[in-house]
Short mmCIF file of C-alpha atoms in Angstrom, two decimals:
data_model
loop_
_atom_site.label_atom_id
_atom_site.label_comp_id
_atom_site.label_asym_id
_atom_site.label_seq_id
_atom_site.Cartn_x
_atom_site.Cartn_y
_atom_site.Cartn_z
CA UNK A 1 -42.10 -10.59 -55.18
CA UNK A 2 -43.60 -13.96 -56.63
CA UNK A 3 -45.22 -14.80 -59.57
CA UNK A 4 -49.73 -14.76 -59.63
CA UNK A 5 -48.87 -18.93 -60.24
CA UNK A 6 -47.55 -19.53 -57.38
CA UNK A 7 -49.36 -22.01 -55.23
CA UNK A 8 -49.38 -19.40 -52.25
CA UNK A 9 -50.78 -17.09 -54.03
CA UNK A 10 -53.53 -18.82 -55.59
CA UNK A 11 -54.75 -20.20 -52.55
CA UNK A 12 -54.86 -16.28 -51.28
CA UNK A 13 -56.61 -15.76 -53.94
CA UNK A 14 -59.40 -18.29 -53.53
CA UNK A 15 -59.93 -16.82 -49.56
CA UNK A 16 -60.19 -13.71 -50.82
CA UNK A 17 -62.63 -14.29 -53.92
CA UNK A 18 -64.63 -15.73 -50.78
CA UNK A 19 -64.05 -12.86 -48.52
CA UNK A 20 -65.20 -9.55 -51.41
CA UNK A 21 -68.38 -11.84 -51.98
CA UNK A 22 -69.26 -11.66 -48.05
CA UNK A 23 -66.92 -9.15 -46.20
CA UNK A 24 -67.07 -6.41 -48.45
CA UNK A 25 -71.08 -6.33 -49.53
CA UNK A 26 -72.25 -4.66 -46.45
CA UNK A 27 -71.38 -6.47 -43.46
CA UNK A 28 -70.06 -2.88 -41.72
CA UNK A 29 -72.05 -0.35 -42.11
CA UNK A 30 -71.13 2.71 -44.40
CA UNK A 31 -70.25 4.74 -40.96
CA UNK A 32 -68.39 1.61 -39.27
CA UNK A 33 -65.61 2.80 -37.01
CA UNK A 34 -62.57 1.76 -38.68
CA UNK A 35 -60.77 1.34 -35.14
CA UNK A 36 -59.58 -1.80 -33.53
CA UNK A 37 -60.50 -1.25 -30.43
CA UNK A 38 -63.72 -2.63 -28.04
CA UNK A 39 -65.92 -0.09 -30.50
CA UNK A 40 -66.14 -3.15 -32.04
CA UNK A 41 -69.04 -3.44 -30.19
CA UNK A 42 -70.21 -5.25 -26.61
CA UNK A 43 -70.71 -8.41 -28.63
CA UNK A 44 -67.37 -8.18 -30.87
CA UNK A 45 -64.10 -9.65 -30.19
CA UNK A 46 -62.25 -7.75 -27.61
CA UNK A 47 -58.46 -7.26 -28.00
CA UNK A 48 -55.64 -9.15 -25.29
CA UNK A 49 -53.98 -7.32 -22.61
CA UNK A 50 -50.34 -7.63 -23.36
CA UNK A 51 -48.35 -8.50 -20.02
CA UNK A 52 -44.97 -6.32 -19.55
CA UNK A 53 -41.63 -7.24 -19.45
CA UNK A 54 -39.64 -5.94 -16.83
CA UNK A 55 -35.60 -5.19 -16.29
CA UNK A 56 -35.33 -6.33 -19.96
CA UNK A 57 -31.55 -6.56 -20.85
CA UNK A 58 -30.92 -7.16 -24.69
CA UNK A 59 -27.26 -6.26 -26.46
CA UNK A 60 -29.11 -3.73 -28.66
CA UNK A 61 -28.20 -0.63 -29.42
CA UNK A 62 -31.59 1.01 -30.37
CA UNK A 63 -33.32 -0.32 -27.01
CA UNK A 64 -30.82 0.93 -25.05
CA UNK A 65 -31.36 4.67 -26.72
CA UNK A 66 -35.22 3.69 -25.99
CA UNK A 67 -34.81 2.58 -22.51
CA UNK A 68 -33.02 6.08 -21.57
CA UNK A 69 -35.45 8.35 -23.46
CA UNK A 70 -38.09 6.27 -21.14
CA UNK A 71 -39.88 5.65 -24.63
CA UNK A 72 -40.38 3.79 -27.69
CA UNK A 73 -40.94 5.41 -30.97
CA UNK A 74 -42.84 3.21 -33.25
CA UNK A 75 -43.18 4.43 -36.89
CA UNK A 76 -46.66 3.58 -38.18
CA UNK A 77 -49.93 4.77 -41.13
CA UNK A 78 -52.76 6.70 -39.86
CA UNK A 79 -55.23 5.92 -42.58
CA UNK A 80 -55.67 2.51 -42.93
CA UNK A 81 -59.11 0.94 -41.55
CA UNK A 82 -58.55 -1.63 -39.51
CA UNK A 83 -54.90 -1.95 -39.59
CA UNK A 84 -52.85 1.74 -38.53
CA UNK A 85 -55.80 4.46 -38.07
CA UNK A 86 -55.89 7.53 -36.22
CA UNK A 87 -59.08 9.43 -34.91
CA UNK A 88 -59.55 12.95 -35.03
CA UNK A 89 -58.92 12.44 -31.13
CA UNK A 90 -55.22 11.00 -31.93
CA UNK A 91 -56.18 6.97 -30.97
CA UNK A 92 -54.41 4.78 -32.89
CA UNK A 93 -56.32 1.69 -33.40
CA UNK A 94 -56.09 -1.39 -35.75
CA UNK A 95 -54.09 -4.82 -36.48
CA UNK A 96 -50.54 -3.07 -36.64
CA UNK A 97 -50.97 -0.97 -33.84
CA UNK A 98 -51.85 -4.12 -31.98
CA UNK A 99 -48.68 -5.60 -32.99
CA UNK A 100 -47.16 -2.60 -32.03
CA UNK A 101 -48.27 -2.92 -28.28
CA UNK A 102 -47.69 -6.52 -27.88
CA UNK A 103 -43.74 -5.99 -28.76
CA UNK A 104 -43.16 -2.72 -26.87
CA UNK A 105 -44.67 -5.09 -23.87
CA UNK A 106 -42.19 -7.91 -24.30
CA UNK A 107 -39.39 -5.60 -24.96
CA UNK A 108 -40.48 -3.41 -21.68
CA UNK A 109 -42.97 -0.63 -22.74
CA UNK A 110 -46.32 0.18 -21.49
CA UNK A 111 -48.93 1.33 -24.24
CA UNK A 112 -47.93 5.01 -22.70
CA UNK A 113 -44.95 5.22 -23.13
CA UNK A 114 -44.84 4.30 -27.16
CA UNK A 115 -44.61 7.24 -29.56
CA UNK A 116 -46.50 6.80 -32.45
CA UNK A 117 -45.37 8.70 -35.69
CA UNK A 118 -47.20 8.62 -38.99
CA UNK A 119 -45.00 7.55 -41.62
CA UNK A 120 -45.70 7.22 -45.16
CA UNK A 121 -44.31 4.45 -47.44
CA UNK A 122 -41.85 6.35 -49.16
CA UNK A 123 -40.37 7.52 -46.76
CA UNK A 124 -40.12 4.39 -44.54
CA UNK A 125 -36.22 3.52 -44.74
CA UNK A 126 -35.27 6.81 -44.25
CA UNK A 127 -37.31 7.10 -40.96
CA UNK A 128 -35.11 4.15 -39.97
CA UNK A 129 -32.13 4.46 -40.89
CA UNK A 130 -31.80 8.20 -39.64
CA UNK A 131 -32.60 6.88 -35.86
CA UNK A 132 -36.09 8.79 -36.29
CA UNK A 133 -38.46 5.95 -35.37
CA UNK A 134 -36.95 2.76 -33.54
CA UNK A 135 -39.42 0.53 -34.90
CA UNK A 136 -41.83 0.81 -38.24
CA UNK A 137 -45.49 -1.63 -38.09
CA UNK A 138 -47.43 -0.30 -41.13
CA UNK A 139 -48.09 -2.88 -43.37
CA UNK A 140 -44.28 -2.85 -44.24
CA UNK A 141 -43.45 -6.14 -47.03
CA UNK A 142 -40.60 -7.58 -46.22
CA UNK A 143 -38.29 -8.03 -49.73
CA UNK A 144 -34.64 -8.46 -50.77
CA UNK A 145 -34.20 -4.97 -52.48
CA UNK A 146 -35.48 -3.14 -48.88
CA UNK A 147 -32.91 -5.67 -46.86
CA UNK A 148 -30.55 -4.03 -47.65
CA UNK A 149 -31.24 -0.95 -45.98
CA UNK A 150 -33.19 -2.08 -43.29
CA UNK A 151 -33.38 -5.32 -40.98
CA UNK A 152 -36.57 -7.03 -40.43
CA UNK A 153 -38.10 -9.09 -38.06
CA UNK A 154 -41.61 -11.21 -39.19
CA UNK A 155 -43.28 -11.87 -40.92
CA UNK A 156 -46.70 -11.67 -38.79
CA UNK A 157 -49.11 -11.43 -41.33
CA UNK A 158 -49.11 -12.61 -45.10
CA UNK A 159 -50.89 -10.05 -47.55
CA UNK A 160 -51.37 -10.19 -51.30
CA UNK A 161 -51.55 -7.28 -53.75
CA UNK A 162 -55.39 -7.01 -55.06
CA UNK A 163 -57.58 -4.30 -56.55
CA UNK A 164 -60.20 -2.24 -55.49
CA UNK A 165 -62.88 -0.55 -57.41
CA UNK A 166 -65.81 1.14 -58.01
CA UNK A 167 -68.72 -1.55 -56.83
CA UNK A 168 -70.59 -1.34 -60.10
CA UNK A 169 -67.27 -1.59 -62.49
CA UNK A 170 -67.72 -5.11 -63.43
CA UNK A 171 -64.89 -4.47 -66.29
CA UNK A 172 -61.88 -4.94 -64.06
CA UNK A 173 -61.62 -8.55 -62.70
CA UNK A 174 -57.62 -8.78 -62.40
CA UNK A 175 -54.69 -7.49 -63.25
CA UNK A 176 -54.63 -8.46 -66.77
CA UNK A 177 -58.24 -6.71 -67.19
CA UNK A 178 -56.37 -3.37 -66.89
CA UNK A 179 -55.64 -2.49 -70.65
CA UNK A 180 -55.81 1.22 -71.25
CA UNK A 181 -57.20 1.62 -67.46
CA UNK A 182 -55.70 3.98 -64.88
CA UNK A 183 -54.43 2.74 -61.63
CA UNK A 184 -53.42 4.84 -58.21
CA UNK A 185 -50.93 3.62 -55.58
CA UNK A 186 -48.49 5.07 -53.10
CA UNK A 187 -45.25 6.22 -53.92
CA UNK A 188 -43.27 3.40 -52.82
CA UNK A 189 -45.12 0.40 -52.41
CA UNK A 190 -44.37 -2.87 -53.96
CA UNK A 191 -48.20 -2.79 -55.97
CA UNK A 192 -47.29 0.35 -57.68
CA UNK A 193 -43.93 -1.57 -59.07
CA UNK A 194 -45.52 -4.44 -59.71
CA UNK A 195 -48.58 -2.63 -61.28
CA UNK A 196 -46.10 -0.65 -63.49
CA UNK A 197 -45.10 -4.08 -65.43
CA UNK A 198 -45.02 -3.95 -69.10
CA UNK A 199 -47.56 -7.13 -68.90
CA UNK A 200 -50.20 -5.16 -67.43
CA UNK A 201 -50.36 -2.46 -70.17
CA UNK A 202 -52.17 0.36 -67.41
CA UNK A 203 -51.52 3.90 -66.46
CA UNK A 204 -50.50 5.02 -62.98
CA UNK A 205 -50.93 7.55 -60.75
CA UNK A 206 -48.84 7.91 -57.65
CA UNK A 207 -50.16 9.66 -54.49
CA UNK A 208 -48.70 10.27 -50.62
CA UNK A 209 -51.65 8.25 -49.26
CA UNK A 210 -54.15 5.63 -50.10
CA UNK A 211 -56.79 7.75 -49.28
CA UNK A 212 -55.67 10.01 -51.99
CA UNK A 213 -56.43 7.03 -53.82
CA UNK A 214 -59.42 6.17 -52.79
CA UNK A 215 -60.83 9.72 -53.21
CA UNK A 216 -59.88 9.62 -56.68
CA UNK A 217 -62.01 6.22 -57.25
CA UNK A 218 -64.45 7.74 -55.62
CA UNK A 219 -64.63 11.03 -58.25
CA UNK A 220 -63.91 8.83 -61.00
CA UNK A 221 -60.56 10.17 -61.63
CA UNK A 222 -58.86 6.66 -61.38
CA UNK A 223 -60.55 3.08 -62.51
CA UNK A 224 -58.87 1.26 -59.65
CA UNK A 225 -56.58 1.77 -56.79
CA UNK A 226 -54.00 -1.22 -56.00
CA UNK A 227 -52.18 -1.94 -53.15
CA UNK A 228 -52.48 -4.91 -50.63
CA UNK A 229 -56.01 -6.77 -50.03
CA UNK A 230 -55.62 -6.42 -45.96
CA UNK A 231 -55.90 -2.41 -46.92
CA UNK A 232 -57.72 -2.49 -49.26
CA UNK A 233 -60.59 -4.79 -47.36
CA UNK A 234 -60.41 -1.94 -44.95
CA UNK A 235 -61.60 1.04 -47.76
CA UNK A 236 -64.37 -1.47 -49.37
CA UNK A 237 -65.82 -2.24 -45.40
CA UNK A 238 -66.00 1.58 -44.59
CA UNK A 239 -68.39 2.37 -48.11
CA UNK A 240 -69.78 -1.25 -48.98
CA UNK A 241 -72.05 0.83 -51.18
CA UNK A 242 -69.55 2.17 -53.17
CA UNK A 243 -66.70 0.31 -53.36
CA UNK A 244 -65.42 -3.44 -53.74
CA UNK A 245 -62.13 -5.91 -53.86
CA UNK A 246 -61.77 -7.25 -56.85
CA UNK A 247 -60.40 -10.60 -54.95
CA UNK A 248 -57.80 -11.37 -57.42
CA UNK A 249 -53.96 -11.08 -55.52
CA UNK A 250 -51.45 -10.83 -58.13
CA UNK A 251 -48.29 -10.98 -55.00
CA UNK A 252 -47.11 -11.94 -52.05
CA UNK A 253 -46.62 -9.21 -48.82
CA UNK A 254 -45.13 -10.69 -46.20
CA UNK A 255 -45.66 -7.95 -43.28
CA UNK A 256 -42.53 -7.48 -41.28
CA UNK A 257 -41.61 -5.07 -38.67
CA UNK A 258 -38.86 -2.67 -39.70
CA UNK A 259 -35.59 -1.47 -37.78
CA UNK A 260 -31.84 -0.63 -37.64
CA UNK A 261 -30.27 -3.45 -40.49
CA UNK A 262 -27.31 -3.94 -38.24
CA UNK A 263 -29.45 -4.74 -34.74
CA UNK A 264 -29.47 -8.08 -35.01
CA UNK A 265 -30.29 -8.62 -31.31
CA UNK A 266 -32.71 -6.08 -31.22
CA UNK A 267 -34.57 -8.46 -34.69
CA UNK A 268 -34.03 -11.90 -32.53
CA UNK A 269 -36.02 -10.10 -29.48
CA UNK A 270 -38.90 -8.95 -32.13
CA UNK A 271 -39.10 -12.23 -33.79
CA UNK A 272 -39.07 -14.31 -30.14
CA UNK A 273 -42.05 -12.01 -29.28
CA UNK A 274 -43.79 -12.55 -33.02
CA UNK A 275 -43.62 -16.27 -32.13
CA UNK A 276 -44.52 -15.88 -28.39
CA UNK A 277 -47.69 -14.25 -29.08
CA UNK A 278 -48.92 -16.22 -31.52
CA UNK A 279 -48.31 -19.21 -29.73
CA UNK A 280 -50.30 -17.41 -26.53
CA UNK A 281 -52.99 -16.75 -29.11
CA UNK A 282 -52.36 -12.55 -28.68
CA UNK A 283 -52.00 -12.02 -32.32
CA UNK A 284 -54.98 -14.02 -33.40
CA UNK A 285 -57.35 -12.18 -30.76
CA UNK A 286 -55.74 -8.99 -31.94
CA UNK A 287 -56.13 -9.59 -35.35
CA UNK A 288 -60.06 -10.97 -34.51
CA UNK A 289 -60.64 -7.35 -32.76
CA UNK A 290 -59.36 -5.34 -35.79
CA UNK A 291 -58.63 -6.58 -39.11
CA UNK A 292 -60.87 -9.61 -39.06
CA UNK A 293 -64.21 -7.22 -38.89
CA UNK A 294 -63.00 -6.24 -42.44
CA UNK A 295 -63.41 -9.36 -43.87
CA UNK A 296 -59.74 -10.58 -44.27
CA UNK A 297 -58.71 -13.77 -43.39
CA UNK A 298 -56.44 -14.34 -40.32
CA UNK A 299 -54.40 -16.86 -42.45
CA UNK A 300 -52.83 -19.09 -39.36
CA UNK A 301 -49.63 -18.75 -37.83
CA UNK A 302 -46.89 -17.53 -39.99
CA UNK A 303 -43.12 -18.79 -40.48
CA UNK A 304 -40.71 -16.40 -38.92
CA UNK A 305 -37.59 -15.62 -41.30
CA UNK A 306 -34.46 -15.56 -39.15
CA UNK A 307 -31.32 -14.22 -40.95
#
């Protein structure tokens, strides 16, 4: 995790300052579908159709154990707007279930035959490393400390930790505004650690969920909830009455897709199809059709890390 003065960061920051003043101040309405999908309306962005690969033959070890259970198991959240959401009618929708579909497609899966299971953060590496899930896309930052339990292949999307609170707090404008102030994450996450620094001088609460979170905003039982902005957009479109981004990212979250450390084929297949759809312009249509309609900023193409 990098320091707020980094040059990356601060230029996040100045597209997202940008992005709470418009994106978040009512441009979805308070009962916007949260999905990804063509309910973004006949006049929206539609997402790609994902071509797939057939009689794929990679030296892995996990994609063989897919390829003979005729299915890929894909590790993802189910209550983030706009990036890993489930209905009530079991559709996934959003950005990482997007990314989901366009690698099960170059590695040989059909949107049917992916098995989605809702995994929260802390339990992430675990879900890996047991064999549970073959692949995890949930807004998963790629860092040295988690590297050593799990390989990962990305990053496809660059985040930055912000803060989101009540729209008519006008006390909290950063980090360092959060003297004396309570704060909510996820058990797990990379905000909660870095929120837990000395420097910042705030209380935390730790939850399962971010909607935990966001409920306890909501009643006033929490000043702020912090986690990454791309989530956090999501929470602030859905109740653009209530709620706002700060538009102050403290970090840098890369997003990487997670798997077995030692399947170091199976990570060069990911990464060639990370790179292959952005150069076919998948993941920018994808990320048009979901994420974008939050108000976060697509961000360009990013700079696989092969190791």
């Amino acid at each position: 995790m990098k320091s707020c003065k980094s040059a990356a960061t601060a230029a996040i920051a100045a597209i997202t300052v940008v992005l709470a003043a418009s994106g978040c101040s009512g441009s979805e309405s308070a009962d916007a579908k949260p999905s990804g999908s063509s309910a973004a309306g006949q006049d929206g962005p539609r997402l790609p159709a994902y071509k797939v690969a057939q009689d794929v033959e990679i030296d892995s070890p996990v994609l063989k154990r897919a390829q003979a259970a005729g299915k890929l198991v894909v590790g993802a959240k189910n209550d983030q707007p706009f990036l890993g959401y489930e209905d009530a009618d079991g559709t996934r929708s959003g950005f990482d279930i997007e990314i989901a579909k366009m690698i099960a497609a170059d590695l040989g899966f059909s949107p049917d035959q992916i098995e989605f299971r809702t995994i929260d953060s802390s339990n992430r590496e675990a879900a890996i490393t047991s064999g549970e899930v073959d692949l995890y896309v949930g807004t998963y930052t790629i860092n040295d400390e988690r590297k050593k339990r799990v390989g990962f292949a990305g990053p496809y999307y660059l985040a930055g930790a912000d803060l989101l609170v009540r729209k008519d707090d006008r006390s909290i404008s950063g980090p360092y505004s959060l003297v004396g102030k309570t704060v909510c994450s996820v058990k797990g996450s990379t905000a909660l650690k870095e929120i837990k620094s000395p420097e910042y001088d705030t209380k935390t609460v730790e939850t399962a969920k971010y909607t935990e979170c966001v409920e306890k905003l909501l009643d006033e039982k929490v000043d702020a909830v912090t986690t990454d902005d791309a989530i956090l957009m999501g929470y602030a479109a859905q109740r653009p009455g209530e709620l706002r981004v700060v538009g102050t990212p403290f970090t840098e979250e890369p997003y990487g897709i997670g798997m077995d450390r030692d399947d170091k084929a199976l990570r060069e297949a990911v990464s060639d199809a990370i790179e292959a759809h952005d150069q076919n312009g998948d993941r920018k249509s994808a990320f048009d059709a979901t994420l974008g309609r939050s108000g976060s900023s697509y961000g360009g193409t990013t700079l696989i890390e092969r190791y």
